[in-house]
mmCIF file of C-alpha atoms in Angstrom:
data_model
loop_
_atom_site.group_PDB
_atom_site.id
_atom_site.type_symbol
_atom_site.label_atom_id
_atom_site.label_comp_id
_atom_site.label_asym_id
_atom_site.label_seq_id
_atom_site.Cartn_x
_atom_site.Cartn_y
_atom_site.Cartn_z
ATOM 1 C CA VAL A 154 -0.360 -0.154 -0.195
ATOM 2 C CA ARG A 155 1.246 2.892 -1.135
ATOM 3 C CA ASN A 156 2.150 5.901 1.597
ATOM 4 C CA MET A 157 0.323 8.892 1.388
ATOM 5 C CA ALA A 158 2.218 11.184 3.106
ATOM 6 C CA VAL A 159 4.095 10.549 -0.053
ATOM 7 C CA ALA A 160 1.563 10.979 -2.364
ATOM 8 C CA ARG A 161 0.596 13.967 -0.898
ATOM 9 C CA PRO A 162 3.698 16.332 -0.202
ATOM 10 C CA LEU A 163 3.119 19.386 0.644
ATOM 11 C CA SER A 164 5.461 21.104 -1.531
ATOM 12 C CA ARG A 165 2.612 20.572 -4.359
ATOM 13 C CA PHE A 166 -0.868 21.792 -1.906
ATOM 14 C CA TRP A 167 -3.051 22.798 -5.150
ATOM 15 C CA GLU A 168 -2.592 19.318 -6.468
ATOM 16 C CA TRP A 169 -4.928 18.142 -4.305
ATOM 17 C CA GLY A 170 -5.811 20.652 -0.916
ATOM 18 C CA LYS A 171 -9.713 20.461 -0.946
ATOM 19 C CA ASN A 172 -10.603 23.600 0.992
ATOM 20 C CA ILE A 173 -9.591 27.449 -0.428
ATOM 21 C CA VAL A 174 -11.508 29.698 1.795
ATOM 22 C CA CYS A 175 -10.958 33.463 1.375
ATOM 23 C CA VAL A 176 -11.280 36.356 3.187
ATOM 24 C CA GLY A 177 -12.492 39.546 2.180
ATOM 25 C CA ARG A 178 -11.983 43.418 3.645
ATOM 26 C CA ASN A 179 -9.007 43.117 5.442
ATOM 27 C CA TYR A 180 -6.955 45.984 4.834
ATOM 28 C CA ALA A 181 -8.875 49.763 5.082
ATOM 29 C CA ASP A 182 -6.872 50.236 2.361
ATOM 30 C CA HIS A 183 -9.218 48.232 -0.129
ATOM 31 C CA LEU A 184 -11.970 48.485 1.835
ATOM 32 C CA LYS A 185 -11.901 52.174 0.671
ATOM 33 C CA GLU A 186 -10.898 52.353 -2.468
ATOM 34 C CA MET A 187 -13.819 49.166 -3.015
ATOM 35 C CA GLN A 188 -16.139 51.720 -1.111
ATOM 36 C CA SER A 189 -16.850 48.652 1.859
ATOM 37 C CA ALA A 190 -18.015 49.061 5.098
ATOM 38 C CA VAL A 191 -16.128 47.647 7.917
ATOM 39 C CA LEU A 192 -17.055 44.914 9.400
ATOM 40 C CA SER A 193 -16.389 43.589 12.938
ATOM 41 C CA GLU A 194 -15.992 39.995 11.723
ATOM 42 C CA PRO A 195 -14.737 38.035 7.893
ATOM 43 C CA VAL A 196 -16.029 38.173 5.183
ATOM 44 C CA LEU A 197 -15.695 34.281 4.255
ATOM 45 C CA PHE A 198 -16.367 33.310 0.747
ATOM 46 C CA LEU A 199 -15.521 29.872 -1.433
ATOM 47 C CA LYS A 200 -13.793 27.950 -4.484
ATOM 48 C CA PRO A 201 -13.270 25.297 -5.953
ATOM 49 C CA SER A 202 -10.018 23.100 -5.406
ATOM 50 C CA THR A 203 -10.941 23.754 -9.587
ATOM 51 C CA ALA A 204 -9.566 27.164 -9.256
ATOM 52 C CA TYR A 205 -5.576 26.904 -8.858
ATOM 53 C CA ALA A 206 -3.713 27.510 -10.785
ATOM 54 C CA PRO A 207 -0.168 26.732 -10.475
ATOM 55 C CA GLU A 208 2.457 28.183 -11.947
ATOM 56 C CA GLY A 209 3.422 27.551 -15.964
ATOM 57 C CA SER A 210 -0.783 27.132 -16.335
ATOM 58 C CA PRO A 211 -2.454 29.857 -17.323
ATOM 59 C CA ILE A 212 -5.078 33.493 -16.135
ATOM 60 C CA LEU A 213 -7.841 31.978 -17.541
ATOM 61 C CA VAL A 214 -10.136 35.355 -17.873
ATOM 62 C CA PRO A 215 -13.394 33.969 -18.218
ATOM 63 C CA SER A 216 -16.527 34.106 -21.349
ATOM 64 C CA TYR A 217 -18.878 35.702 -19.182
ATOM 65 C CA SER A 218 -17.464 38.708 -18.262
ATOM 66 C CA ARG A 219 -15.492 41.457 -20.345
ATOM 67 C CA ASN A 220 -14.158 43.309 -16.320
ATOM 68 C CA LEU A 221 -11.142 40.646 -14.248
ATOM 69 C CA HIS A 222 -9.393 41.990 -11.549
ATOM 70 C CA HIS A 223 -5.989 41.140 -10.346
ATOM 71 C CA GLU A 224 -5.891 41.032 -6.096
ATOM 72 C CA LEU A 225 -3.129 39.905 -4.114
ATOM 73 C CA GLU A 226 -2.537 37.824 -1.149
ATOM 74 C CA LEU A 227 -1.439 36.418 1.579
ATOM 75 C CA GLY A 228 -2.385 32.026 1.895
ATOM 76 C CA VAL A 229 -1.725 30.331 4.045
ATOM 77 C CA VAL A 230 -1.167 26.498 4.958
ATOM 78 C CA MET A 231 -1.966 24.596 6.628
ATOM 79 C CA GLY A 232 -0.349 21.152 7.502
ATOM 80 C CA LYS A 233 -2.799 19.782 10.200
ATOM 81 C CA ARG A 234 -6.518 19.044 10.434
ATOM 82 C CA CYS A 235 -8.397 21.161 12.801
ATOM 83 C CA ARG A 236 -11.792 22.014 14.284
ATOM 84 C CA ALA A 237 -12.827 24.963 16.370
ATOM 85 C CA VAL A 238 -9.292 25.810 17.561
ATOM 86 C CA PRO A 239 -8.301 28.757 20.340
ATOM 87 C CA GLU A 240 -5.878 32.485 18.686
ATOM 88 C CA ALA A 241 -3.695 31.466 21.222
ATOM 89 C CA ALA A 242 -3.597 27.699 19.305
ATOM 90 C CA ALA A 243 -3.608 28.580 15.624
ATOM 91 C CA MET A 244 -0.420 28.662 14.500
ATOM 92 C CA ASP A 245 0.923 25.384 15.292
ATOM 93 C CA TYR A 246 -1.503 24.479 12.659
ATOM 94 C CA VAL A 247 0.352 26.098 10.175
ATOM 95 C CA ALA A 248 2.328 24.292 7.701
ATOM 96 C CA GLY A 249 3.807 27.272 5.063
ATOM 97 C CA TYR A 250 2.549 29.878 3.011
ATOM 98 C CA ALA A 251 1.610 30.860 -0.663
ATOM 99 C CA LEU A 252 1.794 33.643 -2.640
ATOM 100 C CA CYS A 253 -2.131 33.852 -3.810
ATOM 101 C CA LEU A 254 -4.402 35.832 -7.037
ATOM 102 C CA ASP A 255 -7.391 36.246 -6.590
ATOM 103 C CA MET A 256 -9.114 36.090 -9.829
ATOM 104 C CA THR A 257 -12.310 38.096 -9.159
ATOM 105 C CA ALA A 258 -15.330 38.855 -12.266
ATOM 106 C CA ARG A 259 -15.466 42.722 -11.193
ATOM 107 C CA ASP A 260 -18.651 43.134 -13.575
ATOM 108 C CA VAL A 261 -20.269 39.272 -12.509
ATOM 109 C CA GLN A 262 -19.527 41.340 -8.238
ATOM 110 C CA ASP A 263 -20.851 44.203 -9.246
ATOM 111 C CA GLU A 264 -24.337 42.204 -10.403
ATOM 112 C CA CYS A 265 -24.516 39.812 -7.668
ATOM 113 C CA LYS A 266 -23.744 42.372 -4.900
ATOM 114 C CA LYS A 267 -26.742 44.693 -6.220
ATOM 115 C CA LYS A 268 -28.619 41.587 -6.575
ATOM 116 C CA GLY A 269 -27.313 40.001 -2.851
ATOM 117 C CA LEU A 270 -26.764 37.393 -3.856
ATOM 118 C CA PRO A 271 -23.432 34.738 -3.438
ATOM 119 C CA TRP A 272 -20.754 36.072 -5.436
ATOM 120 C CA THR A 273 -19.283 32.552 -6.709
ATOM 121 C CA LEU A 274 -20.274 33.990 -10.214
ATOM 122 C CA ALA A 275 -17.292 36.508 -9.836
ATOM 123 C CA LYS A 276 -14.993 34.057 -7.484
ATOM 124 C CA SER A 277 -15.121 30.528 -8.040
ATOM 125 C CA PHE A 278 -13.675 29.613 -11.677
ATOM 126 C CA THR A 279 -11.718 27.963 -12.971
ATOM 127 C CA ALA A 280 -8.218 28.819 -12.476
ATOM 128 C CA SER A 281 -9.544 32.257 -10.400
ATOM 129 C CA CYS A 282 -6.719 31.187 -7.952
ATOM 130 C CA PRO A 283 -3.783 30.917 -8.805
ATOM 131 C CA VAL A 284 -0.400 30.575 -6.695
ATOM 132 C CA SER A 285 3.283 30.282 -5.734
ATOM 133 C CA GLU A 286 5.570 27.893 -4.787
ATOM 134 C CA PHE A 287 4.457 26.220 -1.543
ATOM 135 C CA VAL A 288 6.810 28.400 1.431
ATOM 136 C CA PRO A 289 8.089 26.477 4.545
ATOM 137 C CA LYS A 290 6.389 28.781 7.550
ATOM 138 C CA GLU A 291 10.682 28.529 8.658
ATOM 139 C CA LYS A 292 11.087 30.887 6.009
ATOM 140 C CA ILE A 293 8.860 33.181 7.461
ATOM 141 C CA PRO A 294 9.078 33.487 10.740
ATOM 142 C CA ASP A 295 6.632 36.397 10.938
ATOM 143 C CA PRO A 296 3.597 36.361 8.542
ATOM 144 C CA HIS A 297 1.847 39.996 9.159
ATOM 145 C CA ASN A 298 5.714 41.553 8.793
ATOM 146 C CA LEU A 299 5.650 40.443 5.172
ATOM 147 C CA LYS A 300 5.595 42.766 2.195
ATOM 148 C CA LEU A 301 3.130 41.729 -1.422
ATOM 149 C CA TRP A 302 3.740 43.113 -4.727
ATOM 150 C CA LEU A 303 2.425 42.805 -8.087
ATOM 151 C CA LYS A 304 2.876 43.949 -11.626
ATOM 152 C CA VAL A 305 1.091 44.051 -14.764
ATOM 153 C CA ASN A 306 3.247 44.092 -17.630
ATOM 154 C CA GLY A 307 5.521 45.354 -15.294
ATOM 155 C CA GLU A 308 4.538 48.273 -14.120
ATOM 156 C CA LEU A 309 3.751 48.416 -10.886
ATOM 157 C CA ARG A 310 -0.127 47.489 -9.678
ATOM 158 C CA GLN A 311 -0.180 46.566 -6.177
ATOM 159 C CA GLU A 312 1.990 47.055 -3.264
ATOM 160 C CA GLY A 313 0.718 46.025 0.703
ATOM 161 C CA GLU A 314 2.264 44.575 3.800
ATOM 162 C CA THR A 315 0.762 42.772 5.642
ATOM 163 C CA SER A 316 0.471 44.206 9.179
ATOM 164 C CA SER A 317 -2.119 46.640 8.063
ATOM 165 C CA MET A 318 -4.552 43.356 8.240
ATOM 166 C CA ILE A 319 -7.467 43.685 10.329
ATOM 167 C CA PHE A 320 -8.156 40.534 11.290
ATOM 168 C CA SER A 321 -4.631 39.000 12.251
ATOM 169 C CA ILE A 322 -4.015 35.133 11.188
ATOM 170 C CA PRO A 323 -4.521 33.212 13.706
ATOM 171 C CA TYR A 324 -8.009 34.776 14.885
ATOM 172 C CA ILE A 325 -8.851 33.769 10.736
ATOM 173 C CA ILE A 326 -8.162 30.190 11.188
ATOM 174 C CA SER A 327 -9.654 30.224 14.239
ATOM 175 C CA TYR A 328 -13.305 32.205 13.137
ATOM 176 C CA VAL A 329 -13.420 29.462 10.375
ATOM 177 C CA SER A 330 -11.850 26.657 12.348
ATOM 178 C CA LYS A 331 -15.119 27.118 14.245
ATOM 179 C CA ILE A 332 -17.308 27.139 11.537
ATOM 180 C CA MET A 333 -15.607 24.369 8.820
ATOM 181 C CA THR A 334 -13.466 22.496 9.807
ATOM 182 C CA LEU A 335 -9.736 22.579 7.367
ATOM 183 C CA GLU A 336 -7.743 19.658 6.767
ATOM 184 C CA GLU A 337 -4.086 19.545 5.924
ATOM 185 C CA GLY A 338 -3.276 20.598 2.577
ATOM 186 C CA ASP A 339 -6.178 23.544 2.491
ATOM 187 C CA ILE A 340 -5.221 27.299 2.677
ATOM 188 C CA ILE A 341 -7.154 30.573 3.801
ATOM 189 C CA LEU A 342 -6.525 33.300 1.551
ATOM 190 C CA THR A 343 -5.948 36.002 4.050
ATOM 191 C CA GLY A 344 -7.512 39.413 1.578
ATOM 192 C CA THR A 345 -5.510 41.936 -0.671
ATOM 193 C CA PRO A 346 -4.646 45.532 0.297
ATOM 194 C CA LYS A 347 -5.282 48.191 -2.717
ATOM 195 C CA GLY A 348 -4.963 48.748 -6.339
ATOM 196 C CA VAL A 349 -6.608 45.974 -7.549
ATOM 197 C CA GLY A 350 -7.372 46.669 -11.593
ATOM 198 C CA PRO A 351 -8.382 45.109 -14.171
ATOM 199 C CA VAL A 352 -6.063 42.825 -16.511
ATOM 200 C CA LYS A 353 -6.951 42.016 -20.323
ATOM 201 C CA GLU A 354 -5.933 39.035 -22.519
ATOM 202 C CA ASN A 355 -2.092 38.280 -23.065
ATOM 203 C CA ASP A 356 -1.405 40.627 -19.691
ATOM 204 C CA GLU A 357 1.716 39.049 -17.568
ATOM 205 C CA ILE A 358 1.661 38.941 -14.101
ATOM 206 C CA GLN A 359 3.909 39.342 -11.858
ATOM 207 C CA ALA A 360 3.863 39.009 -8.475
ATOM 208 C CA GLY A 361 5.994 38.551 -4.768
ATOM 209 C CA ILE A 362 6.776 38.438 -1.782
ATOM 210 C CA HIS A 363 9.567 41.211 -0.786
ATOM 211 C CA GLY A 364 12.302 38.657 -0.389
ATOM 212 C CA VAL A 365 10.691 35.589 0.195
ATOM 213 C CA VAL A 366 9.587 33.811 -3.226
ATOM 214 C CA SER A 367 8.108 35.678 -6.574
ATOM 215 C CA MET A 368 5.683 34.319 -9.679
ATOM 216 C CA ARG A 369 4.712 35.543 -13.575
ATOM 217 C CA PHE A 370 1.675 33.594 -14.661
ATOM 218 C CA LYS A 371 -0.318 35.083 -18.101
ATOM 219 C CA VAL A 372 -3.344 35.888 -18.840
ATOM 220 C CA GLU A 373 -4.999 34.168 -21.452
ATOM 221 C CA ARG A 374 -9.172 33.074 -22.681
ATOM 222 C CA PRO A 375 -10.120 29.609 -22.722
ATOM 223 C CA GLU A 376 -11.384 28.617 -26.416
ATOM 224 C CA TYR A 377 -14.754 27.937 -25.064
#
């Protein structure tokens, strides 16, 4: 019998991790640019595991959107199953991190918001979660002290510091784990700083965590 641990390396979490849990509205400057209210609890939404786009695969523009936006986020990769974890113990369940993009069909999201509908069509399409390589937690002693950046065709668009998060990573893990059980290989996207904006077919996105990891993606329109 093949050992499961061998079959599921965390370094390739996107091949087998099940849940992508996203936190909306976690940077005050992004709330201002979106004219959103600050809330007392995080806004959560999910992406399916088929949203993953590892480096080397393209970001796909959904056929039904004319306004695809990039949202740069720090992803927290879970190392073991956890349920209703207290904040003080939350970091013990973290295996590492990845830089992620929460690709958003902004025109579709605006319609959903107007109608009071869920954001699934705007957030959960194929290739809507580009991810960098896995960064083990030893390489990031303090995830609240990182600088994130994103360029489109070489032009700096987003820059933010994780110290500006409204809800901390232990708080988010504890909060999410009280709602849904988190499992090894799951990822939590922790929100985006300001500077979100549109990308189109053939654009190149480069993004990074300063001094830690970087990634690049091409934007394509699918054949269908």
